[in-house]
Amino acid sequence: MSLRLPDLSACFEGVIPSIIATASADGMPNVSYLSHVVRVDEEHVALSNQFFAKTAANVRANPAVTLILVDGFTGEQFLLDISFVRSVDSGELFERIARDLRATSAQVGMSEVMRLRSADIFRVRGIEQVPSPVEAGPGAASRPPVSLPALARAVAELGRQAGAGEVIDALLASVRQVLGYGHALVLLRDTRTGALVTTGSTGYARSGLGSEIADGEGMIGTAAASGRPVKVSDMSRLRRFGGAIGPDPEEAENLTRTVAFPALPGAMSQIAVPMCTRGAVTGVLFVESAQRLAFREEDEAALCILAGQAAAALGCSEREADPASPAPVSSVPSAADPARGAIRVVHHGYDDSIFIDGTYIVKGVAGMLLQLMAGWHVNEGRSEFTNRELRLVAGARMPEVKDNLESRLLLLRRRLEEKQAGLRIVRTGRGRIRLEVDGPLELAEGSE
Amino acid sequence: MRIDDDLIDFFGQPLMCIIAAADSAGRPAAGRGIGFELLGDRETIDVIFSGWQWPEIARGIEETGRMAATFVSPSDYVSFQLKGMARMRATLDADLVRSEAFMAAATAELAGLGVAPHMILPWLTARGACVARLAVSEIYVQTPGPLAGMRAGTAPQ
């Protein structure tokens, strides 16, 4: 049976370098490693050719080329007889190759060196398997396929969730239950700064809630900026993304007002899937695994379906979070524990960061929201608030808040819980929340 | 082209080797080397490969007498390509000893970098070992980066 390109899917993961042999017009051969081979369709491959001018010149003088591809699971080798068709330096296909290359090289500090200039398209004329001295090891087919009924159930479950927190928890649960991955993060876009903020987390020793990735930075930022999934299938020779974490992340948080990105020691595969709704990227689902080549084409497709459904559900939760009824004028303050001392809440105006009893909690929109509620609680004796009033008051200072109030409140709620800050935010109904305190609040403005 | 002292040092470490030839129709063949020996004139290198895995390499060398071999240090990607006229010569016992040492060093180096042993086994075999004697006329830096494609080595005196 003759081999076809779709049979070689495990060769296109960029795990083991490919080999390209060309010959000049006068017949002198040239051989080099190649970082990326992309399957374009059933008959064509694209090669990134960012360094080797001789290879590029040869294929234009003599279009006959031989390629060796290596199966990323088994090590099996395949000889491809290919012919140069054309070069592309713009367009969708070029962007796809460039994106893959950027995502990989950014992690080894070579983003400038590895900048793609053009990609060459080749027609595949024949494929042969290279004889091997050993029996092939376990291949991609040894894992069970993604269960479509389980995926359908997870999608339905996501659609049933009303609040942002429930949507994120259901998404993380589906990643574990449907696909079997134990480490995942949900990052939502802060529309004010453009950064992606960790708002949900599963499997990590430290949750990393509140950690941020700048738009366009690394795999996650690239996925958000491009609206396309970005995947690395073998981290063994790559520096761990977000790896520069200090010895005491808790102490560092208080000094830098920056939460360290959570780390899976020994991660070998990572994927960042954009969460898109109505054409806009509102967040990123990030999953990692200690297994090489953990994300097959079908896993990636399933993650895209789940991320898309979650983005739509989160959009609904933002739109539906405002109750029709007006904001309550007053409410009964929640009971503080008289035995507990005052809880000191310090707000820093320049970045809206909040420290409670000396511990960094949150900054930005979420910090401003806590400052508002704490102020109303102390000055007006109120503990219950509506999204609508928060949106009105906070929106006057930060117009962007109207689009992601729910996600900022969720981040705030989870950070307060995680830090056991003596304050809690509890949802009491659609678009309604209550601030619960364990002691009297003492508010202060931080000196910069 | 003379293989200078810097290149001699480079050839002293664990390496991987990929090779190419071209037939009389200009179609290139690709394969992997499994060992080498630098000859005393510093202008010639014997490259060992499996004729069982890569029969088109030997055929291309016999047809056109041209060959390219790229050596890479897996730990830092430092790479050099050697090109020139080549001819096939008989395989000796010493070639098999060299190839075993080369394959063992390469396997250990790759394993140390996290490549699973079952992945490496299909790439390196001495079955049907052949030897091409390459008279080096061109040497190029092939390390990824701005120096890629520059000439290396020194012109013969």
XYZ file of C-alpha atoms in Angstrom:
605
model
C 0.000 0.000 0.000
C 1.481 3.348 -0.954
C 1.910 5.947 1.755
C 0.059 9.269 1.704
C 0.796 12.523 3.508
C -2.129 12.129 5.951
C -0.478 8.866 7.091
C 2.509 10.893 8.315
C 0.711 13.250 10.732
C 3.171 12.469 13.558
C 6.010 13.735 11.335
C 4.695 17.312 11.286
C 4.925 18.118 14.978
C 8.361 19.735 14.730
C 9.729 17.343 17.356
C 12.557 15.740 15.386
C 14.222 17.924 12.749
C 13.626 16.956 9.137
C 16.430 16.667 6.596
C 16.417 18.313 3.173
C 18.730 17.388 0.293
C 18.949 19.546 -2.814
C 21.309 19.741 -5.751
C 22.606 22.780 -7.607
C 22.314 23.176 -11.362
C 25.801 21.686 -11.745
C 24.860 18.671 -9.617
C 26.586 19.457 -6.292
C 24.361 18.201 -3.472
C 23.509 20.171 -0.335
C 22.081 18.745 2.886
C 20.725 20.462 5.965
C 18.352 20.093 8.864
C 15.031 21.848 8.649
C 13.112 23.131 11.636
C 9.594 23.060 10.271
C 7.687 21.088 7.681
C 3.993 21.894 7.408
C 1.437 19.692 5.661
C -0.528 21.991 3.371
C -2.970 19.434 1.934
C -2.896 15.823 0.725
C -0.317 16.578 -1.978
C 1.749 19.522 -0.758
C 4.124 20.428 2.044
C 5.559 23.811 2.999
C 9.080 24.266 4.316
C 10.349 27.146 6.363
C 13.604 28.214 4.859
C 14.797 31.023 7.003
C 18.534 30.465 6.994
C 19.866 28.406 4.189
C 20.315 30.543 1.136
C 22.004 27.659 -0.697
C 18.958 25.410 -0.269
C 16.676 28.203 -1.496
C 18.903 28.874 -4.504
C 19.186 25.183 -5.365
C 15.439 24.514 -5.401
C 14.959 27.387 -7.795
C 17.670 26.097 -10.115
C 16.684 22.426 -9.732
C 13.201 21.798 -8.297
C 13.898 18.124 -7.460
C 14.272 17.742 -3.699
C 14.483 14.828 -1.267
C 13.163 15.151 2.242
C 13.524 12.860 5.263
C 10.694 13.135 7.791
C 10.746 11.435 11.195
C 7.702 10.149 13.085
C 7.654 12.009 16.418
C 6.313 8.969 18.279
C 8.259 6.054 16.824
C 11.364 7.537 15.195
C 10.468 5.857 11.887
C 11.871 7.664 8.860
C 10.220 8.490 5.545
C 11.811 9.592 2.284
C 9.764 12.093 0.317
C 10.385 12.833 -3.324
C 9.179 16.435 -3.707
C 9.265 19.218 -6.308
C 9.401 22.947 -5.707
C 6.231 24.750 -6.781
C 6.400 28.311 -5.465
C 7.444 30.515 -2.583
C 5.095 32.500 -0.318
C 5.998 35.476 1.831
C 2.506 36.599 2.807
C -0.997 35.244 3.140
C -2.760 32.723 5.351
C -0.383 29.797 4.761
C 2.686 31.940 5.343
C 1.157 33.282 8.548
C 0.440 29.736 9.749
C 4.056 28.683 9.284
C 5.385 31.936 10.747
C 3.139 31.573 13.789
C 4.347 28.045 14.521
C 7.938 29.151 14.190
C 7.499 32.218 16.395
C 5.800 30.222 19.125
C 8.623 27.705 19.291
C 11.563 30.042 18.898
C 10.281 32.650 21.357
C 10.756 30.098 24.092
C 14.432 29.551 23.377
C 15.192 33.254 23.132
C 15.699 33.113 19.383
C 12.641 35.022 18.185
C 14.783 37.446 16.210
C 17.085 34.814 14.769
C 14.176 32.585 13.815
C 12.139 35.219 11.997
C 10.615 33.596 8.927
C 11.326 35.324 5.643
C 9.481 33.021 3.303
C 8.071 29.538 3.005
C 8.494 27.254 0.005
C 5.637 25.071 -1.259
C 6.435 21.630 -2.716
C 4.368 18.968 -4.464
C 4.885 15.474 -3.034
C 5.580 12.972 -5.836
C 6.302 9.887 -3.748
C 6.753 8.636 -0.190
C 8.837 5.631 0.901
C 9.462 4.268 4.355
C 13.162 3.964 5.186
C 14.115 0.433 6.324
C 14.559 0.268 10.078
C 16.787 -2.133 12.014
C 14.171 -2.340 14.796
C 10.442 -2.856 15.169
C 8.576 0.435 15.453
C 7.823 1.599 18.983
C 4.408 2.695 20.213
C 2.732 5.083 17.811
C 0.051 7.735 17.999
C -2.619 5.112 17.319
C -1.983 3.477 20.714
C -4.091 6.171 22.437
C -7.861 5.944 22.260
C -9.604 8.503 20.058
C -11.479 11.447 21.557
C -14.986 10.327 22.552
C -17.481 12.415 20.609
C -20.390 11.552 22.968
C -18.293 12.709 25.945
C -17.371 15.885 24.061
C -21.029 16.540 23.249
C -21.978 16.120 26.908
C -19.227 18.560 27.958
C -20.395 21.141 25.410
C -23.964 20.832 26.681
C -22.763 21.185 30.266
C -20.886 24.383 29.389
C -24.026 25.794 27.817
C -25.983 25.217 31.034
C -23.675 27.349 33.206
C -24.863 30.852 34.117
C -21.956 32.459 35.961
C -18.414 33.108 34.752
C -16.946 31.005 37.560
C -19.139 28.031 36.736
C -18.300 28.288 33.026
C -14.555 28.280 33.750
C -14.836 25.410 36.211
C -16.884 23.391 33.704
C -14.306 24.061 30.989
C -11.426 22.890 33.189
C -13.439 19.831 34.242
C -14.086 18.915 30.613
C -10.364 19.170 29.807
C -9.725 16.641 32.585
C -12.667 14.327 31.973
C -13.032 14.284 28.187
C -9.368 14.567 27.202
C -7.547 13.388 30.321
C -5.204 16.355 30.758
C -4.529 17.208 34.393
C -2.976 20.675 34.078
C -4.848 23.573 32.528
C -5.399 27.297 32.868
C -8.044 29.698 31.650
C -6.786 33.204 30.975
C -9.246 36.003 30.240
C -8.390 39.192 28.465
C -8.302 42.382 30.528
C -9.800 44.751 27.978
C -8.141 47.728 29.677
C -4.546 46.527 29.442
C -4.879 43.834 26.769
C -3.117 41.379 29.101
C -4.395 37.830 29.598
C -5.093 37.151 33.256
C -5.236 33.673 34.790
C -8.779 33.341 36.094
C -9.120 29.565 36.369
C -6.586 26.858 37.121
C -6.482 23.120 37.688
C -3.725 20.707 38.636
C -0.970 23.083 39.760
C 0.706 23.300 43.146
C 0.098 27.060 43.047
C -3.008 28.190 41.219
C -1.385 31.213 39.567
C -4.718 33.056 39.720
C -4.066 36.669 38.777
C -0.850 35.959 36.863
C -0.664 37.824 33.588
C 0.661 37.302 30.075
C 1.096 40.311 27.810
C -0.737 40.229 24.491
C 1.533 38.708 21.855
C 3.960 37.239 24.431
C 4.978 33.577 24.143
C 2.557 30.843 23.141
C -0.429 32.214 25.042
C -0.039 35.756 23.802
C 0.553 34.506 20.263
C -2.611 32.408 20.364
C -4.580 35.416 21.596
C -3.084 37.815 19.059
C -3.505 35.469 16.097
C -6.771 33.795 17.060
C -5.192 30.400 16.253
C -4.019 27.531 18.454
C -0.280 27.356 19.171
C 1.317 24.065 20.157
C 4.698 22.758 21.268
C 5.038 18.980 21.241
C 8.464 18.387 22.765
C 9.854 20.798 25.311
C 12.914 18.706 26.061
C 15.251 21.180 24.420
C 13.214 24.298 25.039
C 13.388 26.584 27.984
C 10.268 26.232 30.043
C 7.761 28.949 29.228
C 7.403 31.384 32.146
C 10.150 29.506 33.881
C 11.874 32.366 35.680
C 10.116 32.039 38.987
C 11.776 33.189 42.179
C 12.383 30.986 45.203
C 9.449 32.385 47.197
C 6.553 33.309 44.912
C 4.392 34.523 47.805
C 6.998 37.022 48.965
C 7.696 38.079 45.390
C 3.990 38.822 44.877
C 4.035 41.376 47.686
C 7.137 43.057 46.304
C 6.259 43.100 42.632
C 2.443 43.032 42.682
C 2.837 40.319 40.078
C 1.590 36.760 40.524
C 4.015 34.103 39.256
C 2.802 31.992 36.341
C 2.103 28.425 37.499
C 4.555 25.761 36.383
C 4.282 22.064 35.615
C 7.775 20.703 36.259
C 8.853 18.463 33.394
C 6.191 19.700 30.978
C 6.880 18.280 27.518
C 3.816 19.405 25.546
C 1.883 22.665 25.707
C -1.033 24.061 23.748
C -2.685 27.470 23.850
C -6.167 27.596 22.320
C -7.859 30.964 21.803
C -11.349 31.418 23.228
C -13.207 33.232 20.472
C -16.732 34.523 20.330
C -18.214 36.675 17.556
C -14.776 36.909 15.977
C -13.080 38.362 19.058
C -10.549 36.578 21.279
C -11.704 36.966 24.862
C -9.286 34.528 26.481
C -7.014 31.520 26.075
C -7.307 27.943 27.260
C -3.795 26.685 28.070
C -3.137 22.987 28.637
C 0.126 21.184 29.319
C 1.295 17.631 29.801
C 4.390 15.759 30.891
C 3.964 13.520 27.807
C 5.656 14.265 24.491
C 3.277 14.833 21.573
C 0.340 14.938 23.942
C -1.866 16.983 21.622
C -2.910 15.240 18.429
C -4.908 16.944 15.682
C -8.127 15.573 17.166
C -7.206 16.722 20.692
C -6.549 20.204 19.335
C -9.908 20.170 17.547
C -11.715 19.079 20.725
C -10.007 21.811 22.758
C -11.038 24.387 20.136
C -14.670 23.234 20.393
C -14.631 23.432 24.198
C -12.853 26.813 24.245
C -15.295 28.269 21.724
C -18.304 27.060 23.678
C -16.851 28.452 26.914
C -16.187 31.831 25.282
C -19.799 32.004 24.114
C -21.062 31.052 27.597
C -18.838 33.675 29.220
C -20.172 36.293 26.804
C -23.720 35.356 27.809
C -22.833 35.555 31.504
C -21.555 39.135 31.013
C -24.670 40.210 29.104
C -27.115 38.558 31.484
C -25.421 39.547 34.727
C -27.297 42.828 35.170
C -30.651 42.384 36.945
C -33.565 44.444 35.735
C -34.298 45.752 39.227
C -32.477 48.867 40.442
C -29.613 48.745 42.868
C -30.589 48.495 46.527
C -30.108 51.745 48.384
C -29.029 50.048 51.545
C -28.684 46.639 53.059
C -27.756 45.099 56.348
C -24.020 44.875 56.901
C -22.713 41.350 57.248
C -21.759 40.370 60.767
C -18.082 40.833 61.561
C -16.373 38.678 64.123
C -15.873 40.979 67.140
C -12.944 38.882 68.299
C -11.052 39.530 65.092
C -9.010 42.694 64.788
C -9.424 45.270 62.053
C -8.711 44.196 58.485
C -6.445 46.750 56.878
C -7.218 47.317 53.188
C -4.650 49.466 51.406
C -5.320 50.767 47.898
C -2.538 52.090 45.659
C -3.928 54.552 43.173
C -1.292 54.314 40.480
C -2.088 50.718 39.586
C -5.262 50.119 41.635
C -3.465 47.382 43.539
C -4.949 46.195 46.828
C -3.050 44.808 49.812
C -4.958 43.286 52.742
C -3.032 43.106 55.984
C 0.162 43.452 53.981
C -0.629 40.709 51.451
C -0.948 41.524 47.776
C -4.387 40.568 46.483
C -5.057 42.023 43.057
C -4.630 45.091 40.877
C -6.253 46.856 37.941
C -9.996 46.680 37.413
C -10.463 44.004 40.081
C -8.576 46.148 42.595
C -10.706 49.163 41.801
C -13.888 47.121 42.264
C -12.780 45.958 45.714
C -11.863 49.505 46.672
C -15.349 50.669 45.657
C -17.166 47.957 47.594
C -14.978 48.325 50.671
C -15.592 52.093 50.605
C -19.363 51.677 50.353
C -19.222 49.088 53.112
C -17.360 51.391 55.515
C -18.977 54.708 54.585
C -22.561 53.637 53.878
C -22.819 50.433 55.873
C -23.726 48.420 52.793
C -22.663 44.860 52.038
C -24.820 43.992 49.025
C -24.164 45.367 45.590
C -25.306 44.862 42.029
C -23.251 44.467 38.887
C -25.190 47.380 37.435
C -24.048 49.919 40.026
C -20.498 48.631 39.883
C -20.574 48.866 36.107
C -21.920 52.443 36.278
C -19.458 53.742 38.836
C -16.380 51.778 37.736
C -17.246 52.325 34.085
C -17.029 56.085 34.583
C -13.344 55.655 35.418
C -12.589 52.701 33.158
C -15.060 52.430 30.242
C -13.619 49.017 29.284
C -14.994 47.460 32.457
C -18.473 47.157 30.979
C -17.326 44.256 28.795
C -15.679 42.121 31.450
C -17.025 43.040 34.844
C -18.046 39.451 35.574
C -14.587 38.072 34.847
C -12.909 40.755 36.988
C -15.283 40.028 39.874
C -14.554 36.347 39.477
C -10.799 36.937 39.639
C -11.284 39.131 42.720
C -13.498 36.532 44.402
C -11.004 33.741 43.790
C -7.968 35.714 44.886
C -9.719 36.690 48.149
C -10.567 33.029 48.779
C -7.074 31.828 47.912
C -5.400 34.389 50.160
C -7.926 33.843 53.015
C -8.003 37.596 53.252
C -10.861 37.912 55.755
C -13.082 39.263 52.957
C -15.265 37.210 50.657
C -17.438 38.009 47.698
C -20.510 35.817 47.451
C -22.936 35.723 44.555
C -26.448 36.085 45.936
C -28.385 36.074 42.680
C -28.237 37.125 39.076
C -26.040 40.219 38.994
C -25.989 40.531 42.770
C -23.095 40.027 45.159
C -22.451 40.359 48.866
C -19.228 41.434 50.556
C -18.640 39.343 53.680
C -16.026 40.476 56.179
C -14.522 38.724 59.187
C -13.726 41.962 61.011
C -14.080 45.725 60.732
C -12.441 47.204 57.648
C -9.810 49.883 57.956
C -9.216 51.630 54.623
C -6.072 53.474 53.639
C -4.457 54.915 50.517
C -0.976 53.614 49.906
C 1.960 55.956 49.685
C 3.947 55.390 46.506
C 39.864 22.998 1.581
C 41.798 22.294 4.749
C 40.084 21.263 7.955
C 41.561 23.715 10.475
C 42.215 23.303 14.207
C 38.813 24.704 15.211
C 37.123 22.114 13.037
C 39.352 19.371 14.411
C 38.100 20.316 17.903
C 34.511 20.281 16.633
C 34.962 16.767 15.224
C 36.151 15.553 18.606
C 32.717 15.744 20.230
C 29.559 13.600 19.885
C 27.979 14.423 16.529
C 25.151 13.501 14.239
C 25.770 13.314 10.494
C 23.474 13.740 7.496
C 24.617 13.131 3.930
C 23.523 13.788 0.364
C 24.458 12.801 -3.155
C 22.830 13.438 -6.539
C 22.289 11.123 -9.504
C 23.085 11.925 -13.107
C 19.578 13.384 -13.579
C 20.236 15.882 -10.771
C 17.875 14.205 -8.309
C 19.318 14.442 -4.795
C 19.442 11.552 -2.334
C 19.492 12.027 1.439
C 20.618 9.814 4.304
C 22.408 9.632 7.618
C 26.061 8.971 8.330
C 27.100 6.572 11.078
C 30.774 7.443 11.422
C 33.753 9.164 9.866
C 37.512 9.429 9.845
C 39.506 12.562 9.118
C 42.541 11.646 7.074
C 45.998 12.966 7.822
C 46.036 15.426 4.920
C 43.179 17.314 6.624
C 41.516 17.613 3.214
C 39.876 14.214 3.030
C 37.232 12.542 5.168
C 35.836 9.025 5.016
C 32.111 8.983 5.727
C 30.449 5.713 6.760
C 26.752 5.059 6.113
C 24.326 2.165 5.852
C 23.972 1.069 2.246
C 20.982 -0.999 3.345
C 19.091 2.085 4.577
C 20.403 4.579 2.044
C 21.163 2.781 -1.248
C 20.571 5.917 -3.327
C 23.529 7.645 -1.675
C 26.035 5.096 -2.940
C 24.342 5.033 -6.354
C 24.500 8.841 -6.627
C 28.179 8.948 -5.646
C 28.990 6.267 -8.180
C 27.101 8.146 -10.900
C 28.273 11.713 -10.318
C 31.128 11.524 -7.789
C 29.718 14.366 -5.685
C 28.781 14.367 -2.038
C 27.802 16.628 0.861
C 27.983 15.754 4.563
C 26.707 17.937 7.397
C 27.867 17.297 10.948
C 25.952 18.769 13.870
C 26.583 18.869 17.596
C 23.110 18.075 19.017
C 23.651 19.929 22.269
C 24.270 23.372 20.753
C 23.241 23.004 17.066
C 26.741 23.970 15.876
C 26.933 22.555 12.358
C 29.347 22.395 9.438
C 28.781 21.128 5.911
C 31.589 19.564 3.872
C 31.283 19.184 0.098
C 33.390 17.876 -2.712
C 34.150 14.980 -5.023
C 33.748 11.526 -3.525
C 34.243 7.887 -4.428
C 33.109 4.690 -2.770
C 35.818 2.538 -1.217
C 35.765 -0.926 0.330
C 34.540 -1.182 3.921
C 37.123 -2.330 6.463
C 36.779 -3.763 9.963
C 38.172 -0.502 11.334
C 35.239 1.357 9.741
C 32.819 -0.827 11.655
C 34.657 -0.111 14.911
C 34.502 3.624 14.182
C 30.821 3.475 13.317
C 29.998 1.632 16.535
C 31.790 4.316 18.577
C 30.101 7.119 16.618
C 26.632 5.611 17.053
C 27.156 4.965 20.768
C 28.315 8.549 21.377
C 25.479 10.034 19.315
C 22.884 7.872 21.059
C 24.159 8.840 24.510
C 24.227 12.525 23.548
C 20.676 12.495 22.191
C 19.400 10.484 25.157
C 20.988 13.071 27.451
C 18.982 15.731 25.612
C 15.739 13.896 26.267
C 15.278 11.936 23.031
C 13.865 8.522 23.909
C 16.156 5.587 22.967
C 13.403 3.847 20.974
C 13.261 6.964 18.778
C 16.973 6.893 17.978
C 17.283 3.197 17.139
C 15.698 3.428 13.647
C 18.190 6.131 12.575
C 21.527 4.477 13.240
C 22.474 1.089 11.861
C 25.697 -0.318 10.446
C 23.836 -2.885 8.341
C 25.395 -2.906 4.867
C 27.992 -0.335 5.974
C 29.545 1.590 3.064
C 32.324 4.147 3.007
C 32.555 7.246 0.808
C 35.920 9.005 0.595
C 35.204 12.733 0.273
C 37.859 15.149 -0.985
C 36.697 18.297 0.753
C 36.611 21.322 -1.523
C 34.055 23.441 0.331
C 33.255 23.868 4.043
C 30.332 25.972 5.278
C 29.057 27.044 8.675
C 25.529 25.702 9.017
C 24.763 26.673 12.606
C 21.364 28.435 12.674
C 21.958 32.177 12.856
C 23.610 35.009 11.001
C 26.800 33.074 10.166
C 24.915 30.274 8.393
C 26.254 29.753 4.885
C 29.636 31.382 5.537
C 32.751 29.534 4.472
C 34.827 27.773 7.106
C 38.172 25.958 7.049
C 41.303 27.375 5.458
C 42.473 27.347 1.870
C 45.286 24.820 1.245
C 48.824 26.210 1.306
